[in-house]
C-alpha positions as CSV (number, residue, x, y, z in Angstrom):
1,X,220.3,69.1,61.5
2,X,223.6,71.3,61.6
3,X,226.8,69.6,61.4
4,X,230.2,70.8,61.5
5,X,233.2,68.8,60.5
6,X,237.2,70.3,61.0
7,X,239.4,69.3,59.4
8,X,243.6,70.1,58.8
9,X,244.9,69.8,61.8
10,X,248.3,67.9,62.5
11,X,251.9,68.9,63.7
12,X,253.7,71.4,62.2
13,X,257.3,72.9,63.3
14,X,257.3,76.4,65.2
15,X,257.5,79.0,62.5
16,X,255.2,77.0,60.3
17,X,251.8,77.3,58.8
18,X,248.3,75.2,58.2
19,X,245.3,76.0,56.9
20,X,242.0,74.8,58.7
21,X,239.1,73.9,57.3
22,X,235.4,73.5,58.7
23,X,232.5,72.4,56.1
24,X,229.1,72.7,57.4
25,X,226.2,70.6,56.5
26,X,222.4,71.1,56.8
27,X,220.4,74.9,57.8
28,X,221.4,78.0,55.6
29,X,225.4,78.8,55.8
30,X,224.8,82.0,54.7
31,X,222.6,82.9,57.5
32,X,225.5,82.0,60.1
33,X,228.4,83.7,61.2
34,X,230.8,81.5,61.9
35,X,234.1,81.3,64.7
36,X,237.2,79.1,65.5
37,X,238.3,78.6,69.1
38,X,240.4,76.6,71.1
39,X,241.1,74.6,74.0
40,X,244.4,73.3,75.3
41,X,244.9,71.0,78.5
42,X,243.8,72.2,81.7
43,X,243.2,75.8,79.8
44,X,240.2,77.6,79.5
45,X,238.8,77.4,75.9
46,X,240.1,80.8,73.8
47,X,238.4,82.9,71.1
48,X,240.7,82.6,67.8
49,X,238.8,84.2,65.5
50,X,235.0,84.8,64.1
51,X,233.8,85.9,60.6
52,X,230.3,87.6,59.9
53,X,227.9,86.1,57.5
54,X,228.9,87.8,54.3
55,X,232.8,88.0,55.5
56,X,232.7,91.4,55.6
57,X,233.5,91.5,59.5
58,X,236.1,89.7,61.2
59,X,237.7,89.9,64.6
60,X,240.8,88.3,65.9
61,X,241.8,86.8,69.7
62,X,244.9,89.3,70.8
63,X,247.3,86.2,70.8
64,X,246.5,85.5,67.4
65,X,246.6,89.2,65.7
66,X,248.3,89.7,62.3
67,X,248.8,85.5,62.2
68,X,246.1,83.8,61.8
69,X,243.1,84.9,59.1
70,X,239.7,83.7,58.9
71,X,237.7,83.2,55.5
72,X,234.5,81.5,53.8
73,X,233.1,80.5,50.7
74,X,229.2,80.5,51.4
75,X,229.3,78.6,47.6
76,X,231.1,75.9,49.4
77,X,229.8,76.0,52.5
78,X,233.2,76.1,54.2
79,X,235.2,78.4,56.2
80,X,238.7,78.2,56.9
81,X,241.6,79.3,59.4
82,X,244.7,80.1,57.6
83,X,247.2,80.0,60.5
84,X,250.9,81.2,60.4
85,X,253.7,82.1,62.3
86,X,252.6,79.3,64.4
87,X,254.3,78.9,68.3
88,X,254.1,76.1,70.5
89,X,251.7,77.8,72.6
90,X,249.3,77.3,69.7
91,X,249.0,73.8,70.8
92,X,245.4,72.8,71.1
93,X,242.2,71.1,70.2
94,X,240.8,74.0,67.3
95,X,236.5,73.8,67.1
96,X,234.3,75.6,64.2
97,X,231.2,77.3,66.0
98,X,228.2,78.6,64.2
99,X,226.0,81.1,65.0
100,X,222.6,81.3,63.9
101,X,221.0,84.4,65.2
102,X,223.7,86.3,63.9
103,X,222.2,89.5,62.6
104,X,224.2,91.4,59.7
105,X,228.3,92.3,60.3
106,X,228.0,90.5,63.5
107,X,231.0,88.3,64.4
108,X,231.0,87.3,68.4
109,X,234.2,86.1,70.5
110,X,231.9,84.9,73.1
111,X,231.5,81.0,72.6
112,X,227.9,81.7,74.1
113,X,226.8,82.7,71.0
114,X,227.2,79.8,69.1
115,X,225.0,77.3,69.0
116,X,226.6,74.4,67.3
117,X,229.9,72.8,67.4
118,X,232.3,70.7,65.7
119,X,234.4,68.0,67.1
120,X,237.1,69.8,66.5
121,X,240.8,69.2,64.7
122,X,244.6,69.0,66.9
123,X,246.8,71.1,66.2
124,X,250.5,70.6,67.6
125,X,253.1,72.9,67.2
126,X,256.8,71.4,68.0
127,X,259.6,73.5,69.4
């Protein structure tokens, strides 16, 4: 059985910077590619970012552009979400997703594509 766990959430001034991580247990990391999202109250949940199964592909939500970068070590069976710059509107409840029927350089931002799910980590960004 697949299992995600986040972790390195927590509050951080606006202008700031933390670093997400999400270690998956169980199946074949390398065969998944692998996605953060988001969900704040009474919002819709958001695409951050997603990262292909070799990390050679990586796409970005428009909000979160030329701040945030997405990374894994298949060795350690981790992938993380280095997040700077941060604003208050990055306020939300983060999740790890895994996909896997990813094929090669594929890196969905639909959350239909991912078949399991962390609990996910809360990230609060004070003004």
């Amino acid at each position: 059985q697949v299992q995600l766990v986040e972790s390195g959430g927590g509050l951080v001034q606006t202008g700031g910077s933390l670093k997400l991580s999400c270690v998956v247990s169980g199946g074949t990391f390398g065969y998944y590619a692998m996605a953060w999202f988001r969900q704040a109250p009474g919002k819709q949940r958001e695409f951050v970012g997603a990262i292909s199964r070799g990390g050679t592909v990586r796409s970005y939500g428009d909000s979160v552009q030329n701040r945030f970068t997405i990374s894994r070590i298949n060795d350690k069976r981790t992938v993380f979400l280095q997040m700077n710059s941060l604003k208050p509107e990055d306020t939300a409840a983060y999740y790890c997703a895994a996909d896997d029927n990813a094929v090669a350089g594929e890196a969905s931002r639909w959350s239909e594509a991912y078949e399991v799910w962390g609990q996910g980590t809360q990230v609060t960004v004070s003004s």
